Amino acid sequence: MRDLLIELDRDSPKSLQSQLREVLVSAILAGHLKPTDKLPSTRHLSRQLRISRNTSVLVYQGLVEDGYLRTSQRSGYYVNETVLEMGVHRSARSIDEALEAPTETIDWAARMKKFPGGQANISKPKDWRKLPFPFIYGQPDQKLFPITDWRDCVYKSMSKQWLDAWTQDTQNDDDQMLVEQIRTRILPRRGILVGEDQILVTLGAQQSLYTAASLLVDSHTRVALENPGYPDARNIFALRTDRITPQPVDRDGLIVGENLRDIDILYTTPSHQLPTNVTMSPQRRRALLERSREEDFLIIEDDYELETNYVGEPLPALKSSDRDGRVIYVGSFSKTLFPGLRLGFVVADAPLIAEMRALRRLMVRHPPMNNQRSTAFFLSLGHYDVFVRRLHRTYHQRWKTMGEALAKHLPQATVSRGQGGSSYWVELPEGSTAPADQIAKAALAEGILIEPGKVYFTGPCGEYSFRLGFSSIEDDVIETGIERLAHVIAQHSVN
Amino acid sequence: MRDLLIELDRDSPKSLQSQLREVLVSAILAGHLKPTDKLPSTRHLSRQLRISRNTSVLVYQGLVEDGYLRTSQRSGYYVNETVLEMGVHRSARSIDEALEAPTETIDWAARMKKFPGGQANISKPKDWRKLPFPFIYGQPDQKLFPITDWRDCVYKSMSKQWLDAWTQDTQNDDDQMLVEQIRTRILPRRGILVGEDQILVTLGAQQSLYTAASLLVDSHTRVALENPGYPDARNIFALRTDRITPQPVDRDGLIVGENLRDIDILYTTPSHQLPTNVTMSPQRRRALLERSREEDFLIIEDDYELETNYVGEPLPALKSSDRDGRVIYVGSFSKTLFPGLRLGFVVADAPLIAEMRALRRLMVRHPPMNNQRSTAFFLSLGHYDVFVRRLHRTYHQRWKTMGEALAKHLPQATVSRGQGGSSYWVELPEGSTAPADQIAKAALAEGILIEPGKVYFTGPCGEYSFRLGFSSIEDDVIETGIERLAHVIAQHSVN
């Protein structure tokens, strides 16, 4: 016991009780406290660590209950000798020392059939929360999250009565309560009315896309993608086919022109084009649906920010006008609830959903049932709607502030926007001498985080564009941030 | 309001308060309660529904706080007219009525490149908990789960201080606390000592296998699988290659014979062979590792029940003797924590883990961060070890009871067992006139659930074998269950 150094961190978010328990459990399991070792008295420990006697007593008692310690009448607490009875912590490498030979190394590159690690993708600095002007995209504003309501729903879902619902391996099935909420509460807002057999819960839009691509794309499949567009979608398809054709976008969204010929699948983001944020006009939508019939291609509609429209009536999803099942609709809770939860859903024809479900079984079985049930409660008790309204008000305000600040401080830049979303897409003014990644670097030195746009483009373009997210920046610093950014941009341009 | 029918179910596990809130929120969002509609007074509602006044008041107040209702001085509660301000619940199909044409249907079979839905797989009846003798495999015994400790960890992980850890989209990264616990607490027990860059957290063993197969297998890859073996593994590989060779198993595990030639990857379950439960002997392990070097193949070691060994010292994992990185180790929390959580991990050479991480990003980004953090607390506070010891004691007892009951009531059957696990594998006695699926059907009629073995075999064999799980059956009904099963079997055999 004498060399067991216990240090408690009073600035840590962990309680002193948790910290003390953790240290003691670790010491016991790692063998630093040996079976039958006597522990210091609670009085002694409390004095030594400057913690309340109560804390030591509670930790010791918890460890006795759990079998780590035992008490011996009047003489105090001892490490329980049965605690390591399962013969844990063997030293490794005992099977066969004869196998110990000069280590060969595996040539992994030669064994692998795919190299997703080499793909270009969005990256974000880990410590972005410390920046004064985080124009980051896709990260939640913690201050808006109704943590009490969420905790309440999590707690409800963990009750004994529901144990069955969240502890079981359901193999194929989703939480019925969640599916029903998606079907009757979320989808009708996007104009989509479907049956249960047309809905699959997924680990976010990411898994919806990956699963659809796994079933529908091989090396012969011709895929059309918006350009600029979502890099993760491009990356998913690029693992399977080289036959990818980028499709240009203008202020009305994806251009439905002669180029949408001879394709099998189109991936599109009509509500808020990713990354330019423009909203596809009703005329374009109509033309797109007509074209998809004529050319007999499928449409994957990624409605990733499905509840952020600030201008007028939101347009219903393409899927709501789908007559023959061509549209595979992808929705997500990442932008409303929180992205760390990884929950989304896909809506498509029943035969496709059935195969997606079977494939999901092989991939991950199903999204965790505890999270499905907590989310179902959050929806059914109306907390989701309250939260979405709050997000909506806050984002709407930031969206206006952003728009005004951009018009004021960067009037020469081209700013595109649609009916909503949580970001702006900006093209540097004429006369800029540095590409956006260089501007981003210079801005970061001033505490301003922006996202260079190149990664969204297929081919060598987009070097002078960038994205400004506003889901995680306070309204009252937006203007200063844009002003300083304009200053950085001005330093990198002629006249 | 007059046609709002509120029925509360006093037998439901949902509280009356939750039920009432749910009904009211639904009625408001669905438009059955119109903006400015007046609600019945709390006094009236309480009397009508026979609930306490307090319940009505709390529900109404919660709805006022959340903006669903507003109060008008002295005159009561009204539906808040701003609650539907986002223009939700549009009627669908408004874009373009002209598109309304005779519905074509998509020939999905012609579009799909893979058909996982048609694969043979394990299936379990949904209502198995109602059966008196559920010899089901892989489902947890709820009574053993330390729900209070788990809730405590979930609650800890949801604290404001950790909001960052579980709400963010981390793109590639796992919870550092969980990775550290796996590295220092779980893996050393299996003899495995590795660095952080060799560990990836996954959505269960399923995702580990799927991801590895996606990277390492194409139509040219030759894969060897234990026969009988895990159907989901076979299904995963069969989506990618036809070159699958089944490998026989005996009482010492996978047979390392001449047939392990000319292969690229071997999938194996050394600790408890799935489904026969035999443990691979040290001699076999040595031979297998030597053969893998000679023939230059990779080994996927699925250690799915990593902490259930009842006989002697558990053998360390194959991975612990791996000198050159050939072994890809797959572990799971499904059999210890609970399968609905979907958490597991994979240990492999750093270059492979890096590509698996990149692919995981495309598939699902990462396992939900809230679950990663809760599990990290559960491990770090020592609850996991307490729970595993409890499971171990309970399963060990059931394993003995099962062994004795089988010897007593089914002495003619061939029962295979290794050093642990949570099931027995049984071959019907000589003279049986019905295959196991027929026995299973007859047994089910008597309330006895067994799993026919055919699905574990590649090719037309295994019709007279079955699996008996014991993770979810009480010790004191095991013998009666086996006795009755023996009776069913006797009814389907000659003499």
Short mmCIF file of N, CA, C and O in Angstrom, two decimals, chain A residues 228-335:
data_model
loop_
_atom_site.label_atom_id
_atom_site.label_comp_id
_atom_site.label_asym_id
_atom_site.label_seq_id
_atom_site.Cartn_x
_atom_site.Cartn_y
_atom_site.Cartn_z
N PRO A 228 -20.01 21.22 -57.00
CA PRO A 228 -19.47 20.59 -55.79
C PRO A 228 -20.51 19.75 -55.08
O PRO A 228 -21.71 19.97 -55.24
N GLY A 229 -20.02 18.81 -54.27
CA GLY A 229 -20.93 17.91 -53.57
C GLY A 229 -20.28 17.33 -52.33
O GLY A 229 -19.15 17.68 -51.99
N TYR A 230 -21.01 16.42 -51.71
CA TYR A 230 -20.60 15.86 -50.42
C TYR A 230 -19.44 14.86 -50.61
O TYR A 230 -19.61 13.83 -51.26
N PRO A 231 -18.27 15.16 -50.06
CA PRO A 231 -17.11 14.27 -50.29
C PRO A 231 -17.34 12.84 -49.81
O PRO A 231 -16.90 11.89 -50.46
N ASP A 232 -18.04 12.66 -48.69
CA ASP A 232 -18.24 11.30 -48.20
C ASP A 232 -19.10 10.48 -49.14
O ASP A 232 -18.91 9.28 -49.27
N ALA A 233 -20.06 11.13 -49.80
CA ALA A 233 -20.86 10.40 -50.80
C ALA A 233 -19.96 10.00 -51.97
O ALA A 233 -19.95 8.85 -52.41
N ARG A 234 -19.18 10.96 -52.47
CA ARG A 234 -18.25 10.66 -53.57
C ARG A 234 -17.32 9.52 -53.18
O ARG A 234 -17.09 8.59 -53.95
N ASN A 235 -16.81 9.57 -51.97
CA ASN A 235 -15.89 8.54 -51.51
C ASN A 235 -16.55 7.16 -51.43
O ASN A 235 -15.94 6.15 -51.77
N ILE A 236 -17.78 7.14 -50.98
CA ILE A 236 -18.49 5.86 -50.90
C ILE A 236 -18.66 5.26 -52.29
O ILE A 236 -18.38 4.08 -52.51
N PHE A 237 -19.12 6.08 -53.25
CA PHE A 237 -19.32 5.55 -54.60
C PHE A 237 -17.99 5.20 -55.27
O PHE A 237 -17.88 4.21 -55.98
N ALA A 238 -16.97 6.03 -55.00
CA ALA A 238 -15.67 5.82 -55.65
C ALA A 238 -15.01 4.51 -55.23
O ALA A 238 -14.13 4.00 -55.93
N LEU A 239 -15.42 3.97 -54.07
CA LEU A 239 -14.87 2.66 -53.67
C LEU A 239 -15.39 1.55 -54.58
O LEU A 239 -14.85 0.46 -54.60
N ARG A 240 -16.49 1.83 -55.30
CA ARG A 240 -17.15 0.78 -56.06
C ARG A 240 -17.11 0.95 -57.57
O ARG A 240 -17.19 -0.02 -58.30
N THR A 241 -17.05 2.20 -58.01
CA THR A 241 -17.07 2.41 -59.46
C THR A 241 -16.21 3.61 -59.86
O THR A 241 -16.07 4.56 -59.09
N ASP A 242 -15.65 3.51 -61.06
CA ASP A 242 -14.92 4.67 -61.62
C ASP A 242 -15.84 5.52 -62.48
O ASP A 242 -15.46 6.58 -62.95
N ARG A 243 -17.02 5.02 -62.72
CA ARG A 243 -17.92 5.68 -63.67
C ARG A 243 -18.76 6.73 -62.97
O ARG A 243 -19.99 6.63 -62.91
N ILE A 244 -18.09 7.74 -62.45
CA ILE A 244 -18.77 8.80 -61.73
C ILE A 244 -18.75 10.07 -62.57
O ILE A 244 -17.69 10.49 -63.03
N THR A 245 -19.93 10.64 -62.81
CA THR A 245 -19.94 11.89 -63.57
C THR A 245 -20.43 13.04 -62.71
O THR A 245 -21.53 13.00 -62.16
N PRO A 246 -19.58 14.06 -62.56
CA PRO A 246 -19.97 15.22 -61.77
C PRO A 246 -21.00 16.06 -62.52
O PRO A 246 -20.92 16.22 -63.75
N GLN A 247 -21.98 16.58 -61.80
CA GLN A 247 -23.06 17.36 -62.39
C GLN A 247 -23.02 18.78 -61.84
O GLN A 247 -23.05 18.96 -60.62
N PRO A 248 -23.01 19.78 -62.69
CA PRO A 248 -22.91 21.15 -62.19
C PRO A 248 -24.17 21.62 -61.46
O PRO A 248 -25.25 21.08 -61.66
N VAL A 249 -23.96 22.64 -60.65
CA VAL A 249 -25.01 23.19 -59.80
C VAL A 249 -25.06 24.69 -60.04
O VAL A 249 -24.01 25.31 -60.23
N ASP A 250 -26.24 25.28 -60.06
CA ASP A 250 -26.31 26.75 -60.09
C ASP A 250 -27.20 27.23 -58.95
O ASP A 250 -27.46 26.47 -58.02
N ARG A 251 -27.69 28.46 -59.03
CA ARG A 251 -28.43 28.96 -57.87
C ARG A 251 -29.78 28.31 -57.67
O ARG A 251 -30.42 28.51 -56.64
N ASP A 252 -30.24 27.52 -58.64
CA ASP A 252 -31.49 26.77 -58.48
C ASP A 252 -31.24 25.29 -58.17
O ASP A 252 -32.13 24.47 -58.27
N GLY A 253 -29.98 25.00 -57.84
CA GLY A 253 -29.65 23.60 -57.52
C GLY A 253 -29.06 22.87 -58.70
O GLY A 253 -28.59 23.48 -59.68
N LEU A 254 -29.09 21.57 -58.64
CA LEU A 254 -28.56 20.70 -59.68
C LEU A 254 -29.12 21.07 -61.05
O LEU A 254 -30.34 21.22 -61.21
N ILE A 255 -28.26 21.23 -62.03
CA ILE A 255 -28.72 21.56 -63.38
C ILE A 255 -29.19 20.29 -64.09
O ILE A 255 -28.44 19.32 -64.20
N VAL A 256 -30.45 20.31 -64.51
CA VAL A 256 -30.99 19.14 -65.19
C VAL A 256 -30.85 19.37 -66.69
O VAL A 256 -31.72 19.92 -67.34
N GLY A 257 -29.68 19.02 -67.21
CA GLY A 257 -29.41 19.29 -68.61
C GLY A 257 -29.13 18.00 -69.36
O GLY A 257 -29.46 16.91 -68.89
N GLU A 258 -28.52 18.17 -70.50
CA GLU A 258 -28.26 17.03 -71.36
C GLU A 258 -27.33 16.01 -70.71
O GLU A 258 -27.29 14.85 -71.08
N ASN A 259 -26.56 16.52 -69.75
CA ASN A 259 -25.58 15.62 -69.12
C ASN A 259 -26.21 14.53 -68.24
O ASN A 259 -25.58 13.55 -67.94
N LEU A 260 -27.46 14.72 -67.86
CA LEU A 260 -28.09 13.67 -67.05
C LEU A 260 -28.63 12.55 -67.94
O LEU A 260 -29.81 12.23 -67.93
N ARG A 261 -27.72 12.00 -68.73
CA ARG A 261 -28.09 10.90 -69.63
C ARG A 261 -27.24 9.68 -69.27
O ARG A 261 -26.15 9.83 -68.73
N ASP A 262 -27.73 8.54 -69.61
CA ASP A 262 -26.94 7.31 -69.44
C ASP A 262 -26.36 7.14 -68.05
O ASP A 262 -25.18 6.83 -67.89
N ILE A 263 -27.19 7.39 -67.08
CA ILE A 263 -26.73 7.12 -65.72
C ILE A 263 -27.68 6.14 -65.04
O ILE A 263 -28.82 5.95 -65.48
N ASP A 264 -27.18 5.49 -63.97
CA ASP A 264 -28.01 4.55 -63.23
C ASP A 264 -28.54 5.15 -61.94
O ASP A 264 -29.64 4.83 -61.50
N ILE A 265 -27.72 5.99 -61.32
CA ILE A 265 -28.09 6.56 -60.02
C ILE A 265 -27.61 8.00 -59.96
O ILE A 265 -26.51 8.33 -60.42
N LEU A 266 -28.44 8.85 -59.36
CA LEU A 266 -28.05 10.23 -59.11
C LEU A 266 -28.13 10.49 -57.61
O LEU A 266 -29.13 10.15 -56.97
N TYR A 267 -27.08 11.10 -57.08
CA TYR A 267 -27.11 11.52 -55.67
C TYR A 267 -27.30 13.03 -55.64
O TYR A 267 -26.56 13.77 -56.30
N THR A 268 -28.31 13.49 -54.87
CA THR A 268 -28.59 14.92 -54.86
C THR A 268 -29.08 15.40 -53.49
O THR A 268 -29.57 14.61 -52.69
N THR A 269 -28.94 16.69 -53.24
CA THR A 269 -29.31 17.30 -51.95
C THR A 269 -30.23 18.51 -52.22
O THR A 269 -29.80 19.65 -52.12
N PRO A 270 -31.50 18.24 -52.57
CA PRO A 270 -32.36 19.31 -53.07
C PRO A 270 -32.67 20.42 -52.05
O PRO A 270 -32.70 21.60 -52.42
N SER A 271 -32.92 20.08 -50.79
CA SER A 271 -33.34 21.10 -49.82
C SER A 271 -32.30 22.17 -49.61
O SER A 271 -32.60 23.37 -49.63
N HIS A 272 -31.08 21.72 -49.35
CA HIS A 272 -29.98 22.64 -49.15
C HIS A 272 -28.78 21.98 -49.79
O HIS A 272 -28.18 21.09 -49.19
N GLN A 273 -28.47 22.41 -50.99
CA GLN A 273 -27.41 21.71 -51.72
C GLN A 273 -26.13 21.73 -50.89
O GLN A 273 -25.74 22.77 -50.33
N LEU A 274 -25.51 20.58 -50.80
CA LEU A 274 -24.28 20.48 -50.03
C LEU A 274 -23.12 20.61 -51.00
O LEU A 274 -23.01 19.80 -51.90
N PRO A 275 -22.26 21.60 -50.90
CA PRO A 275 -22.10 22.59 -49.84
C PRO A 275 -22.65 23.98 -50.15
O PRO A 275 -22.56 24.86 -49.29
N THR A 276 -23.24 24.24 -51.32
CA THR A 276 -23.55 25.63 -51.66
C THR A 276 -24.81 26.15 -50.97
O THR A 276 -25.07 27.35 -50.99
N ASN A 277 -25.61 25.22 -50.42
CA ASN A 277 -26.80 25.60 -49.68
C ASN A 277 -27.97 26.11 -50.51
O ASN A 277 -29.00 26.50 -49.95
N VAL A 278 -27.86 26.12 -51.82
CA VAL A 278 -28.99 26.58 -52.62
C VAL A 278 -30.11 25.53 -52.57
O VAL A 278 -29.88 24.35 -52.35
N THR A 279 -31.34 26.01 -52.73
CA THR A 279 -32.51 25.13 -52.71
C THR A 279 -32.96 24.86 -54.14
O THR A 279 -33.09 25.78 -54.94
N MET A 280 -33.19 23.62 -54.45
CA MET A 280 -33.61 23.28 -55.80
C MET A 280 -35.01 23.82 -56.05
O MET A 280 -35.92 23.62 -55.25
N SER A 281 -35.17 24.52 -57.18
CA SER A 281 -36.45 25.15 -57.47
C SER A 281 -37.49 24.10 -57.86
O SER A 281 -37.15 23.01 -58.30
N PRO A 282 -38.79 24.44 -57.71
CA PRO A 282 -39.84 23.50 -58.09
C PRO A 282 -39.74 23.07 -59.56
O PRO A 282 -39.98 21.91 -59.89
N GLN A 283 -39.33 24.01 -60.44
CA GLN A 283 -39.20 23.66 -61.87
C GLN A 283 -38.13 22.58 -62.06
O GLN A 283 -38.31 21.62 -62.79
N ARG A 284 -37.01 22.78 -61.39
CA ARG A 284 -35.93 21.80 -61.48
C ARG A 284 -36.36 20.44 -60.94
O ARG A 284 -36.02 19.40 -61.49
N ARG A 285 -37.10 20.49 -59.83
CA ARG A 285 -37.54 19.23 -59.23
C ARG A 285 -38.40 18.44 -60.22
O ARG A 285 -38.24 17.24 -60.39
N ARG A 286 -39.30 19.18 -60.84
CA ARG A 286 -40.18 18.55 -61.81
C ARG A 286 -39.38 17.97 -62.98
O ARG A 286 -39.57 16.82 -63.39
N ALA A 287 -38.45 18.78 -63.47
CA ALA A 287 -37.62 18.32 -64.59
C ALA A 287 -36.80 17.11 -64.19
O ALA A 287 -36.64 16.16 -64.97
N LEU A 288 -36.30 17.12 -62.98
CA LEU A 288 -35.46 16.01 -62.52
C LEU A 288 -36.26 14.71 -62.43
O LEU A 288 -35.82 13.66 -62.90
N LEU A 289 -37.45 14.81 -61.87
CA LEU A 289 -38.27 13.61 -61.75
C LEU A 289 -38.66 13.08 -63.13
O LEU A 289 -38.66 11.87 -63.38
N GLU A 290 -38.97 14.00 -64.03
CA GLU A 290 -39.32 13.56 -65.39
C GLU A 290 -38.13 12.88 -66.07
O GLU A 290 -38.25 11.84 -66.69
N ARG A 291 -36.97 13.51 -65.91
CA ARG A 291 -35.76 12.94 -66.52
C ARG A 291 -35.45 11.55 -65.95
O ARG A 291 -35.05 10.64 -66.68
N SER A 292 -35.66 11.42 -64.64
CA SER A 292 -35.33 10.13 -64.03
C SER A 292 -36.20 9.01 -64.60
O SER A 292 -35.77 7.87 -64.70
N ARG A 293 -37.42 9.36 -64.97
CA ARG A 293 -38.28 8.37 -65.61
C ARG A 293 -37.84 8.06 -67.03
O ARG A 293 -37.77 6.91 -67.43
N GLU A 294 -37.59 9.14 -67.76
CA GLU A 294 -37.18 8.94 -69.17
C GLU A 294 -35.92 8.10 -69.26
O GLU A 294 -35.79 7.21 -70.07
N GLU A 295 -34.96 8.45 -68.39
CA GLU A 295 -33.65 7.79 -68.47
C GLU A 295 -33.58 6.57 -67.56
O GLU A 295 -32.56 5.89 -67.49
N ASP A 296 -34.66 6.35 -66.82
CA ASP A 296 -34.74 5.19 -65.94
C ASP A 296 -33.59 5.13 -64.92
O ASP A 296 -32.95 4.10 -64.76
N PHE A 297 -33.32 6.25 -64.27
CA PHE A 297 -32.32 6.18 -63.19
C PHE A 297 -32.96 6.38 -61.82
O PHE A 297 -34.08 6.88 -61.71
N LEU A 298 -32.25 5.90 -60.78
CA LEU A 298 -32.70 6.08 -59.40
C LEU A 298 -32.15 7.39 -58.85
O LEU A 298 -31.12 7.89 -59.32
N ILE A 299 -32.83 7.94 -57.87
CA ILE A 299 -32.37 9.18 -57.23
C ILE A 299 -32.17 8.92 -55.74
O ILE A 299 -33.08 8.42 -55.07
N ILE A 300 -30.99 9.25 -55.25
CA ILE A 300 -30.81 9.25 -53.79
C ILE A 300 -30.93 10.69 -53.33
O ILE A 300 -30.15 11.55 -53.73
N GLU A 301 -31.97 10.96 -52.54
CA GLU A 301 -32.23 12.32 -52.06
C GLU A 301 -31.73 12.43 -50.62
O GLU A 301 -32.30 11.84 -49.71
N ASP A 302 -30.68 13.18 -50.42
CA ASP A 302 -30.11 13.33 -49.08
C ASP A 302 -30.66 14.61 -48.46
O ASP A 302 -30.26 15.71 -48.82
N ASP A 303 -31.61 14.44 -47.54
CA ASP A 303 -32.30 15.58 -46.92
C ASP A 303 -31.69 15.78 -45.53
O ASP A 303 -32.38 15.75 -44.51
N TYR A 304 -30.37 16.03 -45.54
CA TYR A 304 -29.60 15.95 -44.28
C TYR A 304 -29.96 17.04 -43.26
O TYR A 304 -29.72 16.88 -42.08
N GLU A 305 -30.49 18.19 -43.72
CA GLU A 305 -30.91 19.21 -42.75
C GLU A 305 -32.39 19.42 -42.93
O GLU A 305 -32.85 20.46 -43.41
N LEU A 306 -33.14 18.42 -42.56
CA LEU A 306 -34.51 18.36 -43.04
C LEU A 306 -35.44 19.36 -42.39
O LEU A 306 -36.56 19.56 -42.82
N GLU A 307 -35.00 19.97 -41.28
CA GLU A 307 -35.94 20.87 -40.62
C GLU A 307 -35.40 22.29 -40.44
O GLU A 307 -35.71 22.95 -39.47
N THR A 308 -34.57 22.73 -41.38
CA THR A 308 -34.07 24.10 -41.28
C THR A 308 -34.38 24.88 -42.54
O THR A 308 -33.54 25.02 -43.43
N ASN A 309 -35.57 25.37 -42.65
CA ASN A 309 -35.95 26.24 -43.75
C ASN A 309 -36.47 27.55 -43.18
O ASN A 309 -37.35 27.53 -42.34
N TYR A 310 -35.90 28.65 -43.61
CA TYR A 310 -36.28 29.92 -42.99
C TYR A 310 -37.09 30.81 -43.90
O TYR A 310 -37.63 31.82 -43.48
N VAL A 311 -37.15 30.46 -45.17
CA VAL A 311 -37.80 31.35 -46.12
C VAL A 311 -39.08 30.69 -46.63
O VAL A 311 -39.04 29.61 -47.22
N GLY A 312 -40.17 31.32 -46.38
CA GLY A 312 -41.44 30.84 -46.93
C GLY A 312 -41.78 29.44 -46.45
O GLY A 312 -41.30 28.96 -45.44
N GLU A 313 -42.66 28.81 -47.19
CA GLU A 313 -43.04 27.44 -46.91
C GLU A 313 -41.92 26.52 -47.36
O GLU A 313 -41.46 26.61 -48.50
N PRO A 314 -41.50 25.58 -46.54
CA PRO A 314 -40.48 24.65 -47.03
C PRO A 314 -41.05 23.80 -48.16
O PRO A 314 -42.21 23.41 -48.14
N LEU A 315 -40.23 23.55 -49.18
CA LEU A 315 -40.67 22.67 -50.25
C LEU A 315 -40.68 21.24 -49.74
O LEU A 315 -39.78 20.83 -49.03
N PRO A 316 -41.70 20.48 -50.10
CA PRO A 316 -41.69 19.07 -49.68
C PRO A 316 -40.52 18.34 -50.34
O PRO A 316 -39.96 18.81 -51.34
N ALA A 317 -40.18 17.21 -49.78
CA ALA A 317 -39.07 16.42 -50.34
C ALA A 317 -39.43 15.92 -51.73
O ALA A 317 -40.61 15.77 -52.06
N LEU A 318 -38.42 15.70 -52.55
CA LEU A 318 -38.63 15.05 -53.85
C LEU A 318 -39.43 13.76 -53.67
O LEU A 318 -40.32 13.44 -54.45
N LYS A 319 -39.06 13.03 -52.63
CA LYS A 319 -39.68 11.73 -52.36
C LYS A 319 -41.20 11.82 -52.31
O LYS A 319 -41.90 10.86 -52.66
N SER A 320 -41.72 13.00 -51.90
CA SER A 320 -43.17 13.11 -51.78
C SER A 320 -43.86 13.11 -53.14
O SER A 320 -45.06 12.86 -53.23
N SER A 321 -43.11 13.41 -54.19
CA SER A 321 -43.70 13.39 -55.54
C SER A 321 -43.30 12.15 -56.33
O SER A 321 -43.51 12.08 -57.53
N ASP A 322 -42.69 11.22 -55.64
CA ASP A 322 -42.18 10.02 -56.29
C ASP A 322 -43.33 9.05 -56.52
O ASP A 322 -43.97 8.60 -55.58
N ARG A 323 -43.61 8.73 -57.79
CA ARG A 323 -44.74 7.86 -58.07
C ARG A 323 -44.37 6.39 -58.22
O ARG A 323 -45.18 5.51 -58.05
N ASP A 324 -43.12 6.13 -58.62
CA ASP A 324 -42.80 4.73 -58.93
C ASP A 324 -41.67 4.16 -58.08
O ASP A 324 -41.14 3.11 -58.38
N GLY A 325 -41.31 4.86 -57.00
CA GLY A 325 -40.32 4.29 -56.09
C GLY A 325 -38.88 4.54 -56.48
O GLY A 325 -37.96 3.88 -56.01
N ARG A 326 -38.68 5.51 -57.41
CA ARG A 326 -37.33 5.80 -57.86
C ARG A 326 -36.48 6.53 -56.83
O ARG A 326 -35.27 6.55 -56.92
N VAL A 327 -37.15 7.23 -55.92
CA VAL A 327 -36.41 8.08 -54.99
C VAL A 327 -36.13 7.35 -53.68
O VAL A 327 -37.04 6.82 -53.04
N ILE A 328 -34.84 7.29 -53.32
CA ILE A 328 -34.42 6.74 -52.04
C ILE A 328 -34.14 7.94 -51.14
O ILE A 328 -33.24 8.74 -51.43
N TYR A 329 -34.94 8.08 -50.09
CA TYR A 329 -34.87 9.27 -49.26
C TYR A 329 -34.01 9.02 -48.02
O TYR A 329 -34.24 8.05 -47.29
N VAL A 330 -33.04 9.90 -47.77
CA VAL A 330 -32.12 9.74 -46.65
C VAL A 330 -32.32 10.89 -45.67
O VAL A 330 -32.22 12.06 -46.05
N GLY A 331 -32.64 10.57 -44.43
CA GLY A 331 -32.82 11.59 -43.39
C GLY A 331 -31.88 11.34 -42.22
O GLY A 331 -31.34 10.25 -42.07
N SER A 332 -31.71 12.36 -41.39
CA SER A 332 -30.72 12.27 -40.31
C SER A 332 -31.18 13.02 -39.07
O SER A 332 -31.86 14.04 -39.17
N PHE A 333 -30.80 12.51 -37.89
CA PHE A 333 -31.01 13.26 -36.66
C PHE A 333 -29.75 14.00 -36.21
O PHE A 333 -29.74 14.62 -35.16
N SER A 334 -28.69 13.91 -37.02
CA SER A 334 -27.40 14.47 -36.59
C SER A 334 -27.44 15.99 -36.47
O SER A 334 -26.78 16.56 -35.62
N LYS A 335 -28.20 16.63 -37.34
CA LYS A 335 -28.21 18.09 -37.33
C LYS A 335 -29.25 18.62 -36.34
O LYS A 335 -29.23 19.79 -36.01
#
